[in-house]
Short mmCIF file of C-alpha atoms and ligand atoms in Angstrom, two decimals:
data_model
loop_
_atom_site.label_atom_id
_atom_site.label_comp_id
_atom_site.label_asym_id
_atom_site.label_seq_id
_atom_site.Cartn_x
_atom_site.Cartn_y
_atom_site.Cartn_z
CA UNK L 1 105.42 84.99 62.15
CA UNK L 2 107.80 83.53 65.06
CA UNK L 3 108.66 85.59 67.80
CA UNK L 4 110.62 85.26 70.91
CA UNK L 5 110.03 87.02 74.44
CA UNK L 6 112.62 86.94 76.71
CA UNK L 7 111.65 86.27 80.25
CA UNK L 8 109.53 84.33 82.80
CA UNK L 9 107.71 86.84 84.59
CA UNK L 10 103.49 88.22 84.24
CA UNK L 11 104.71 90.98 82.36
CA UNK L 12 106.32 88.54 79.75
CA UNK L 13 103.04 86.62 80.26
CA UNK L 14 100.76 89.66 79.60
CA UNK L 15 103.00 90.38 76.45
CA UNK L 16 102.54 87.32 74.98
CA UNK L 17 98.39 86.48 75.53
CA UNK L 18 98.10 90.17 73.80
CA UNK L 19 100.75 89.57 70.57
CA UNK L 20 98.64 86.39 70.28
CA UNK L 21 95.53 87.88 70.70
CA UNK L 22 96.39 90.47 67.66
CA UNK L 23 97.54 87.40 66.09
CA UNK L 24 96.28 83.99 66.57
CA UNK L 25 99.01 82.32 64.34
CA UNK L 26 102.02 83.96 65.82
CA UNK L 27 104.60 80.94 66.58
CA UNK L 28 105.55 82.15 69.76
CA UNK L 29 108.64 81.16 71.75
CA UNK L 30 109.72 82.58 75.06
CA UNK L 31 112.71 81.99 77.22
CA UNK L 32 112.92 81.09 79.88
CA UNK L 33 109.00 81.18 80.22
CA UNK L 34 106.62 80.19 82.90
CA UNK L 35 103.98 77.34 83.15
CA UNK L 36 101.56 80.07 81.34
CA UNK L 37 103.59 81.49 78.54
CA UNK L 38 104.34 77.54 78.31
CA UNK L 39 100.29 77.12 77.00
CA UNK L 40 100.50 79.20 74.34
CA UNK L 41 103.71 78.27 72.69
CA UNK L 42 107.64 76.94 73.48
CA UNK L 43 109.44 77.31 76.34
CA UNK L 44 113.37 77.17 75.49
CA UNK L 45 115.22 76.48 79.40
CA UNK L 46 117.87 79.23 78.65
CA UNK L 47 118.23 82.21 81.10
CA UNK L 48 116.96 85.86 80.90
CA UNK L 49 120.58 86.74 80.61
CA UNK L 50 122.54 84.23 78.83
CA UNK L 51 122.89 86.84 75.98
CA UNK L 52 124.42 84.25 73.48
CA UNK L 53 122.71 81.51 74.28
CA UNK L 54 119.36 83.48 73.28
CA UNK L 55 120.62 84.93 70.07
CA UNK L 56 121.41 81.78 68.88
CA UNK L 57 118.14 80.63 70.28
CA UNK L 58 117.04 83.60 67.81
CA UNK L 59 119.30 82.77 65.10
CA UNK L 60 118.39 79.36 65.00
CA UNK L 61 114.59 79.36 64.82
CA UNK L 62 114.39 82.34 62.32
CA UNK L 63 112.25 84.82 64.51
CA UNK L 64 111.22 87.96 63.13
CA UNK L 65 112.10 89.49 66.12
CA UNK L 66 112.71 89.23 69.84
CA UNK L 67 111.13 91.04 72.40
CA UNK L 68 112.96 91.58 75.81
CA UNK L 69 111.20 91.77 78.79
CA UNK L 70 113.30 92.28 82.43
CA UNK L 71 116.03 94.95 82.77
CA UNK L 72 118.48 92.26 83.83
CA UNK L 73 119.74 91.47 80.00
CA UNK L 74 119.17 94.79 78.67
CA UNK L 75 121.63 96.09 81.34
CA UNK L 76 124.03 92.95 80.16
CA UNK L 77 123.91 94.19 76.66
CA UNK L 78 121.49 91.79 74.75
CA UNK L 79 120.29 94.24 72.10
CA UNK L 80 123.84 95.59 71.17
CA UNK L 81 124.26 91.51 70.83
CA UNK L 82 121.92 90.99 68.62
CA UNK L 83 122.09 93.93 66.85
CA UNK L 84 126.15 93.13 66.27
CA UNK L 85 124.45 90.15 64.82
CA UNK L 86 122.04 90.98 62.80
CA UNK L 87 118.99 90.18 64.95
CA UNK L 88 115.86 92.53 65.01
CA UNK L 89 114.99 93.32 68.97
CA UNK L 90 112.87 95.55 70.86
CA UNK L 91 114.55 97.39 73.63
CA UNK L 92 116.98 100.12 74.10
CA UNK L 93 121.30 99.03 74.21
CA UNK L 94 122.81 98.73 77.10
CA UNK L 95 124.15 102.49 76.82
CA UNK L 96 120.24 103.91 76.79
CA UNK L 97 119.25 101.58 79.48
CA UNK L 98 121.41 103.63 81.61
CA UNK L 99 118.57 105.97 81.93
CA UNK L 100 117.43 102.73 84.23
CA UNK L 101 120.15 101.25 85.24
CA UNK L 102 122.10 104.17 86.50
CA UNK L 103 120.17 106.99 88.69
CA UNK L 104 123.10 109.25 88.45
CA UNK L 105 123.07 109.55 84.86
CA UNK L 106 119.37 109.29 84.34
CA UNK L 107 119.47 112.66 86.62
CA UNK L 108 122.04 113.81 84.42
CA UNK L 109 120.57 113.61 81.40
CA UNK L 110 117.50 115.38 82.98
CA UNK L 111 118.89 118.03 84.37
CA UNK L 112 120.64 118.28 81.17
CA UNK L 113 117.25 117.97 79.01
CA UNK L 114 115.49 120.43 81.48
CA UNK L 115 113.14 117.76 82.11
CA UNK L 116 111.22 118.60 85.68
CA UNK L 117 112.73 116.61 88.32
CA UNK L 118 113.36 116.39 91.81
CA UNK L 119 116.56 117.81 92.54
CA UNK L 120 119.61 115.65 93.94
CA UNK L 121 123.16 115.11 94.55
CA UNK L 122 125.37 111.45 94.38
CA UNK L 123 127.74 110.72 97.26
CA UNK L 124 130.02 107.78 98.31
CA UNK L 125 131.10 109.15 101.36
CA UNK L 126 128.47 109.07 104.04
CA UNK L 127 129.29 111.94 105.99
CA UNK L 128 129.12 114.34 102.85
CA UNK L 129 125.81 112.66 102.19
CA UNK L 130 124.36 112.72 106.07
CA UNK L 131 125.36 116.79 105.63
CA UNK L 132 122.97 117.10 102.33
CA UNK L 133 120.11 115.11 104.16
CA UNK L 134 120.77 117.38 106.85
CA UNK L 135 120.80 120.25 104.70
CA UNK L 136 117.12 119.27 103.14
CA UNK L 137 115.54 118.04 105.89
CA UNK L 138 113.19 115.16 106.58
CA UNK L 139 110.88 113.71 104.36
CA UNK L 140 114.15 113.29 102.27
CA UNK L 141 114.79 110.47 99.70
CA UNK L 142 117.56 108.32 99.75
CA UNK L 143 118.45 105.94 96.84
CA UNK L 144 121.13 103.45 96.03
CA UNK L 145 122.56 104.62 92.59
CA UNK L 146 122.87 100.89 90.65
CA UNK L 147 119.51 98.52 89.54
CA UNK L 148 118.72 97.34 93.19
CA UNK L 149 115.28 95.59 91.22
CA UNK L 150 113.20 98.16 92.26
CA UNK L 151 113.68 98.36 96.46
CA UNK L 152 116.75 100.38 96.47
CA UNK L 153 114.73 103.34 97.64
CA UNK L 154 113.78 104.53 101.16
CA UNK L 155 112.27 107.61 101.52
CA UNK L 156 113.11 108.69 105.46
CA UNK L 157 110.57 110.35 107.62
CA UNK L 158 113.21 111.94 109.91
CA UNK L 159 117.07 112.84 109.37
CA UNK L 160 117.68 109.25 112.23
CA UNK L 161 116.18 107.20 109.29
CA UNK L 162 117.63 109.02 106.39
CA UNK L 163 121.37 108.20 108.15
CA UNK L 164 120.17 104.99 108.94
CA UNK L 165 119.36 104.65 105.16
CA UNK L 166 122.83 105.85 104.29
CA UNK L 167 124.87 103.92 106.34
CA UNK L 168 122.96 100.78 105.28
CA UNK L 169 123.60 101.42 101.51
CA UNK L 170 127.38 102.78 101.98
CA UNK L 171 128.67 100.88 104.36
CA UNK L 172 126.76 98.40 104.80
CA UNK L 173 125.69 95.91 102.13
CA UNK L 174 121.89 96.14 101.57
CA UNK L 175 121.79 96.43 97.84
CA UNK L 176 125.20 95.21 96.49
CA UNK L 177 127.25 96.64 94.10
CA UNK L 178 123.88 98.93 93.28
CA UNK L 179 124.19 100.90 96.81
CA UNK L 180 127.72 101.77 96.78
CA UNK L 181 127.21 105.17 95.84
CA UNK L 182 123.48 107.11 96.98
CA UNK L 183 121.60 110.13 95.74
CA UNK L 184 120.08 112.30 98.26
CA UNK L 185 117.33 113.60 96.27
CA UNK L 186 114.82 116.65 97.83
CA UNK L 187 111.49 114.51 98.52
CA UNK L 188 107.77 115.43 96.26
CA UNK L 189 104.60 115.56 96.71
CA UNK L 190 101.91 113.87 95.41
CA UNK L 191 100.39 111.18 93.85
CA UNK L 192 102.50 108.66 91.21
CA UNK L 193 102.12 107.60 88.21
CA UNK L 194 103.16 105.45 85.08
CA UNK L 195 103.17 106.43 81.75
CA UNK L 196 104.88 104.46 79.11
CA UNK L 197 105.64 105.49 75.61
CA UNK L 198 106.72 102.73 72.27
CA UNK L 199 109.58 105.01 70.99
CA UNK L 200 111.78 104.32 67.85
CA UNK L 201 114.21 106.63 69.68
CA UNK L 202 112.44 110.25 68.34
CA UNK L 203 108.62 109.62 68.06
CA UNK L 204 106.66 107.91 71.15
CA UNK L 205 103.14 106.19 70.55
CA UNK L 206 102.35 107.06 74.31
CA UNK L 207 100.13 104.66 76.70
CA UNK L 208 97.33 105.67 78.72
CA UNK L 209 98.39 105.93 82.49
CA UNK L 210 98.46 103.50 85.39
CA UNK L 211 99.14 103.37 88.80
CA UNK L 212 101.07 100.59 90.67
CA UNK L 213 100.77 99.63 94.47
CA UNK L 214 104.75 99.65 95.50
CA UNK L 215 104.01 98.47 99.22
CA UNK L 216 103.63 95.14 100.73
CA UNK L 217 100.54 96.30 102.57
CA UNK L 218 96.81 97.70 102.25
CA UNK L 219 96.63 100.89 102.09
CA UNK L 220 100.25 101.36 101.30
CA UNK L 221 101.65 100.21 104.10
CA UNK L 222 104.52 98.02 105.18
CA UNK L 223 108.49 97.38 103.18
CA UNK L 224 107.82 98.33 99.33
CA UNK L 225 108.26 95.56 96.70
CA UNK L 226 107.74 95.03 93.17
CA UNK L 227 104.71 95.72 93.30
CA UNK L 228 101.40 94.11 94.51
CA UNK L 229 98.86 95.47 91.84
CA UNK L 230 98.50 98.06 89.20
CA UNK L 231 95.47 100.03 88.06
CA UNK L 232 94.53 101.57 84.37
CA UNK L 233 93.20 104.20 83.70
CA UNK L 234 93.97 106.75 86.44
CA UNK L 235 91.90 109.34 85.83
CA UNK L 236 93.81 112.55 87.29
CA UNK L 237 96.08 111.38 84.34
CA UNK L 238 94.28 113.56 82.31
CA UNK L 239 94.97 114.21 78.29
CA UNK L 240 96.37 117.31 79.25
CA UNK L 241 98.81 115.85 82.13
CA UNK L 242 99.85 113.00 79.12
CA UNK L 243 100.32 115.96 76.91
CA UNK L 244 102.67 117.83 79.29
CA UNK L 245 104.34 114.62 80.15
CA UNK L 246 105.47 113.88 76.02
CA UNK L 247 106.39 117.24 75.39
CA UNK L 248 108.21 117.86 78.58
CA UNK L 249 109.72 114.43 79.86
CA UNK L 250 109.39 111.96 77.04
CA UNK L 251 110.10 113.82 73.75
CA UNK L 252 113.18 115.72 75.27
CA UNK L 253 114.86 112.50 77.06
CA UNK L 254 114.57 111.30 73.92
CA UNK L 255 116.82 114.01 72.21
CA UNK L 256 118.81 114.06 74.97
CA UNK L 257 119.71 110.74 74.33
CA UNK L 258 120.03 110.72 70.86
CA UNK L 259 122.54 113.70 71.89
CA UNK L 260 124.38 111.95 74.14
CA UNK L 261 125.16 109.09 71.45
CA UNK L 262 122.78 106.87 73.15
CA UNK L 263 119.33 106.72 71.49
CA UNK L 264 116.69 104.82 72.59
CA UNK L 265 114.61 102.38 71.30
CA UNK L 266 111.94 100.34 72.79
CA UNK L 267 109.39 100.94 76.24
CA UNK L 268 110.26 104.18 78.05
CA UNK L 269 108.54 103.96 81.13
CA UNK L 270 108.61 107.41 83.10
CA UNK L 271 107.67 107.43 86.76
CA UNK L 272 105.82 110.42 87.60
CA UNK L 273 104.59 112.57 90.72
CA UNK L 274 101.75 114.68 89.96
CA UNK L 275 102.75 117.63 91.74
CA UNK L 276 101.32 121.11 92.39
CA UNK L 277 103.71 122.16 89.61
CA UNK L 278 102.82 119.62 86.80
CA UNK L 279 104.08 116.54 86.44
CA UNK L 280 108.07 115.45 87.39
CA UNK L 281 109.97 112.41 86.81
CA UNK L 282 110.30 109.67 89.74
CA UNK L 283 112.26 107.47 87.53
CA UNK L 284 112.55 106.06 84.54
CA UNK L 285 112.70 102.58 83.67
CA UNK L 286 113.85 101.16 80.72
CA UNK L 287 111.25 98.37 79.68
CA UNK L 288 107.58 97.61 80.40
CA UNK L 289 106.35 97.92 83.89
CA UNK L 290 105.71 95.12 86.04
CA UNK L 291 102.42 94.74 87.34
CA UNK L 292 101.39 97.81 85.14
CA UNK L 293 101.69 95.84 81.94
CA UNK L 294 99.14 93.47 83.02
CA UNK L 295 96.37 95.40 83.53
CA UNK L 296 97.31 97.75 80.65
CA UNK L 297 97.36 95.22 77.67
CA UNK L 298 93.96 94.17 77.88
CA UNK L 299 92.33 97.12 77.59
CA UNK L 300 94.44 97.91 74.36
CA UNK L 301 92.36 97.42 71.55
CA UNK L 302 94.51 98.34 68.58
CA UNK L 303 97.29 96.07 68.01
CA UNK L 304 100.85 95.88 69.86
CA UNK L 305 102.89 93.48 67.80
CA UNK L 306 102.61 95.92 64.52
CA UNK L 307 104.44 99.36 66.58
CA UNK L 308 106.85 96.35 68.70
CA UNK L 309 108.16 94.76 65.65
CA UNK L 310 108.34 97.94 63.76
CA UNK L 311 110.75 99.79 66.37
CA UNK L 312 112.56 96.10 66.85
CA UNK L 313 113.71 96.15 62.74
CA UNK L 314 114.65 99.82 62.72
CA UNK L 315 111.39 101.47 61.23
CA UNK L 316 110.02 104.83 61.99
CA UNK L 317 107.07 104.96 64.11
CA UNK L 318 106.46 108.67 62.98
CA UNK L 319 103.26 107.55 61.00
CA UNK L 320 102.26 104.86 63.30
CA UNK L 321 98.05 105.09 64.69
CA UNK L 322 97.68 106.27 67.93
CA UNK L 323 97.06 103.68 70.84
CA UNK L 324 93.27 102.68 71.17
CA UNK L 325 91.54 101.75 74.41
CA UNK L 326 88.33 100.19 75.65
CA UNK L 327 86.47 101.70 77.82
CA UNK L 328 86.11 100.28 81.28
CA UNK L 329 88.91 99.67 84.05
CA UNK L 330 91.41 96.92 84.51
CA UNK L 331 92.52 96.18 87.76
CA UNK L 332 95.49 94.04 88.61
CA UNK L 333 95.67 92.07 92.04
CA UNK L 334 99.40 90.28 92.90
CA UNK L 335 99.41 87.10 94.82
CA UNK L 336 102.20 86.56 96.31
CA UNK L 337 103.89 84.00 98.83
CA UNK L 338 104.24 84.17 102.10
CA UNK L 339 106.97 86.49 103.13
CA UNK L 340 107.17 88.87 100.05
CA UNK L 341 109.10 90.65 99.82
CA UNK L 342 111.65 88.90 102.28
CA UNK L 343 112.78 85.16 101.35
CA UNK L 344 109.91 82.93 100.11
CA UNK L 345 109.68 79.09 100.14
CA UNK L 346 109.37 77.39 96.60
CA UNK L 347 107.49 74.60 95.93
CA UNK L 348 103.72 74.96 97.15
CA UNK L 349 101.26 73.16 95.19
CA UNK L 350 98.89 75.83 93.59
CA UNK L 351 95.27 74.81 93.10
CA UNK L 352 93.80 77.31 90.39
CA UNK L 353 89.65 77.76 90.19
CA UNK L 354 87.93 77.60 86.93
CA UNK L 355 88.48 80.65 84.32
CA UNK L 356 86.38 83.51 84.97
CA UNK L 357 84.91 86.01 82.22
CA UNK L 358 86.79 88.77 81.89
CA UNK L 359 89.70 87.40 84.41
CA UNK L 360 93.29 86.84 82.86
CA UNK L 361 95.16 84.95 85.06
CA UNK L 362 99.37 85.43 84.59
CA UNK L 363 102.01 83.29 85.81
CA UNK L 364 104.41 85.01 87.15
CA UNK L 365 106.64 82.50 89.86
CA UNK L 366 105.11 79.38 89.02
CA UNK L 367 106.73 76.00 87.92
CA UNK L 368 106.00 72.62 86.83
CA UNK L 369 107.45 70.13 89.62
CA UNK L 370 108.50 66.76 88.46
CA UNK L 371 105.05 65.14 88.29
CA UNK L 372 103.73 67.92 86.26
CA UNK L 373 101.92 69.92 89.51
CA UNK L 374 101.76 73.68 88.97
CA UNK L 375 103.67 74.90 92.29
CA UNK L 376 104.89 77.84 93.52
CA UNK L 377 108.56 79.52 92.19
CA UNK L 378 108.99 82.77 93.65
CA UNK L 379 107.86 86.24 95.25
CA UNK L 380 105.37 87.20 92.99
CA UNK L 381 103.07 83.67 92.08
CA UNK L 382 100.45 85.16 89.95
CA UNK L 383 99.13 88.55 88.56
CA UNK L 384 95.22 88.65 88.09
CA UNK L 385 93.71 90.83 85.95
CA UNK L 386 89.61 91.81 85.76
CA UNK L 387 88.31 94.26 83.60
CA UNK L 388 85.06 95.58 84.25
CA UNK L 389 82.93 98.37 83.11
CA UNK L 390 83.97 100.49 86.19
CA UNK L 391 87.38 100.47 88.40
CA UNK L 392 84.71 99.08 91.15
CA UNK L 393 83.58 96.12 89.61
CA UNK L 394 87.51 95.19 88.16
CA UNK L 395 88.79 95.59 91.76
CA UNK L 396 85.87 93.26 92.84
CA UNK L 397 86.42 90.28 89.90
CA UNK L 398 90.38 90.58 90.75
CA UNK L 399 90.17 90.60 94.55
CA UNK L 400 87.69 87.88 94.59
CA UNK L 401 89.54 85.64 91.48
CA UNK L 402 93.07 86.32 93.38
CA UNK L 403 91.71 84.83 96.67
CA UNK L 404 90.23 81.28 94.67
CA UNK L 405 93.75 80.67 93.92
CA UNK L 406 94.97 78.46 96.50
CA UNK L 407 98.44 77.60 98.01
CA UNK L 408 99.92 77.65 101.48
CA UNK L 409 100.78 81.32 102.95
CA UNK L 410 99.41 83.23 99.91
CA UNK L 411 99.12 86.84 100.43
CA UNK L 412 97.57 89.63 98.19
CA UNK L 413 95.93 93.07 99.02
CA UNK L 414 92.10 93.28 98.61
CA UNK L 415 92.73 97.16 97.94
CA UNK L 416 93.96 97.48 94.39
CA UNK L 417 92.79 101.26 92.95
CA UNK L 418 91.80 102.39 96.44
CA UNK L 419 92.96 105.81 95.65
CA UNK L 420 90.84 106.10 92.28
CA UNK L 421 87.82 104.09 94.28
CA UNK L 422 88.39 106.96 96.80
CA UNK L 423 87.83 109.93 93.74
CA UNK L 424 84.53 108.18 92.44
CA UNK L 425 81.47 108.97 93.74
CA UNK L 426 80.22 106.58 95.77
CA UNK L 427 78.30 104.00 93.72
CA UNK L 428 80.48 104.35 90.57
P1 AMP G 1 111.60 104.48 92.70
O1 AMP G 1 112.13 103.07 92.77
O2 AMP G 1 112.61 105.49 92.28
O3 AMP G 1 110.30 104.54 91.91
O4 AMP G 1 111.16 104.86 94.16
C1 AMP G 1 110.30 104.06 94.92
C2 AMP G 1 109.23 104.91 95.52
O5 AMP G 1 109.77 105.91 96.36
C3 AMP G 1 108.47 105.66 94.47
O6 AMP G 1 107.41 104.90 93.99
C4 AMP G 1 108.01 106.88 95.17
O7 AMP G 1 106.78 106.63 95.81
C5 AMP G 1 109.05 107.11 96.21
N1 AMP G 1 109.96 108.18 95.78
C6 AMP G 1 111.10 108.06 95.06
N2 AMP G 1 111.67 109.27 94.86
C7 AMP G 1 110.89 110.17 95.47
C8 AMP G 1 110.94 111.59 95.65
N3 AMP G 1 111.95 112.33 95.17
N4 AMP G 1 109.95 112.18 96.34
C9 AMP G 1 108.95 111.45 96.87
N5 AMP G 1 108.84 110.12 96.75
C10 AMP G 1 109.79 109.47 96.06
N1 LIG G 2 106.00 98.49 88.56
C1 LIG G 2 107.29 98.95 88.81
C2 LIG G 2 108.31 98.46 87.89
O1 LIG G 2 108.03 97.76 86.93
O2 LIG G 2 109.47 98.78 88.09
#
């Protein structure tokens, strides 16, 4: 079977070691790709969101299906495109992606669906917004509306920061196009999560949890970013927390949706704050989580491409086996270049160490310079993964793997599942 993965990143990375690992003759073609994704199969130099120039891409080597990985082409409409065109894909249309793309409608629809929330209100006019802060008080969450790639968020301390944040977004030009209009959302407390579910647009073959590390810093500290490291499992995620969070997030988004003329198909990724009152949605994104997706694949044992191509060519999923896992931890460590999340220099040669047992090492800004040096191509240069038979050991393999790697001004935290290291008795 030939597939294609659209994208360049770890996560695409990550997707594409694990299809191969259920099947070691999968033809696999990704686009744009990375140096990584590049040793296991064909790199095709056409952008994440050159929508036409991928489905003929598709069209033109036969795949089975294509697999989409960033949010960029889903919001510029690359499954309706191939869809219009015949192609099988796996990922929602530009209309679900909304539930991404769009914070105002993704609190729509939730309010809408009843699903538990924390309450908020759009503005575009920053005094009527300053009032609402004002009106909630501090800790209060501001939030440009549009895709701002993850950063558009601040959550102020004190009503000085939350106008700050306001002004910034509205009248300033901090995130774009994407901070033109804010939600002042009522802040929650707790500890987050991410849960992602394989839907065919009713049914969801849910994931077991993980946590990512937003901020730049140990400890979660300093400006947030991507992310800097995931974790999986998190055990306060327990079965009866996933239980609560498919029957009251993921299974009535869904049929709100569906209701709305908009269903869904592909990775739902909810966001969630464990909260004194069960969990409530954060966000939703509308693909796989990046550097969640990393540390979750390997410890899949059951097979990914079988529920990925079956949503991708229309199928039910309604019969589908349940997700299997190993037991053990995986732990995830980002290195990243110097100045991440601010501007980066491109270009560092990268010396890696030998392969490690149980170590996956993904590519996620890397490039091949002229001579054929791996060198450095971005914010985020690698995403390690360890697995180990305890969260303790996995952080240990990661942290120690993700400091062999070698280029000038590398950075990565040495903390990755401090929160769940903090739960375990000490030893574990
Ligand atoms: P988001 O991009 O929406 O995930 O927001 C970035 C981060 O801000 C999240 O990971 C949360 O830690 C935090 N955050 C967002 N919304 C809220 C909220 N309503 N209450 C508390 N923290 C929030
Ligand atoms: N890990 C956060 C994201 O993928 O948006």
């Amino acid at each position: 079977m030939r597939i294609l993965v659209v994208g360049g990143g770890a996560r695409e990375h990550a997707l594409g070691w694990k299809l191969l690992a259920d099947d070691p003759t999968l033809d696999l073609i990704s686009a744009p790709g990375n140096p990584g994704l590049a040793a296991m199969g064909r790199c095709e130099a056409i952008a994440a969101t050159d929508v036409a120039g991928l489905a003929a891409l598709a069209r033109r080597e036969d795949v089975a299906f294509t697999i989409v990985g960033p949010e960029g082409p889903l919001d510029a409409g690359i499954v309706d495109h191939f869809r219009a065109n015949g192609l099988a894909v796996f990922g929602p249309s530009k209309a679900a992606a909304r539930i991404e793309t769009s914070k105002r409608f993704a609190k729509e629809l939730m309010l809408t669906a009843g699903v538990p929330t924390a309450s908020a209100r759009t503005f575009t006019s920053t005094a009527a917004a300053n009032a609402e802060a004002e009106r909630l008080g501090a800790p209060v969450v501001i939030k440009a509306s549009g895709l701002a790639a993850g950063k558009g968020v601040i959550v102020a301390t004190s009503i000085a920061e939350a106008r700050a944040a306001i002004a910034s977004m509205l009248e300033g030009n901090a995130f774009g196009d994407a901070g033109h209009e804010v939600l002042v959302e009522e802040f929650m407390s707790g500890e987050e999560i991410s849960l992602f579910a394989i839907t065919d647009g009713t049914h969801v073959l849910p994931m077991i949890a993980a946590q990512d590390h937003k901020r730049a810093g140990e400890g979660d500290t300093g400006p947030n970013t991507g992310g800097m490291g995931a974790y999986a499992p998190v055990s306060i995620a327990t079965g009866e927390i996933a239980a609560q969070a498919v029957d009251r997030v993921f299974l009535p988004t869904l049929a709100a949706l569906r209701a709305a003329g908009s269903p869904f198909t592909g990775l739902l990724y909810a966001g969630l704050m464990l909260t004194r009152d069960g969990p409530k949605v954060v966000e939703f994104n509308c693909r796989f989580g990046d550097p969640e997706t990393e540390a979750l694949l390997p410890l899949m044992t059951s097979g990914l491409l079988e529920p990925l191509r079956a949503v991708a060519v229309g199928d039910s999923i309604a019969a589908a086996p349940s997700i299997e896992w190993r037991p053990g931890a995986a732990v995830t460590t980002v290195v990243a270049a110097e100045g991440y999340p601010g501007p980066v220099r491109s270009g560092d040669p990268i010396t890696l160490p030998p392969t490690e047992r149980d170590v996956l090492v993904f590519h996620a800004g890397t490039w091949r310079d002229a001579q054929g040096r791996l060198v450095t191509a971005g914010g985020r240069v690698f995403a390690v993964t360890a697995m180990g038979p305890s969260l303790g050991e996995a952080r240990k393999l990661s942290a120690s793997h993700a400091g062999r790697i070698r280029f000038a001004g590398r950075q990565y935290r040495r903390d990755i599942g401090w929160r769940e290291l903090a739960r375990q008795p000490a030893g574990a």
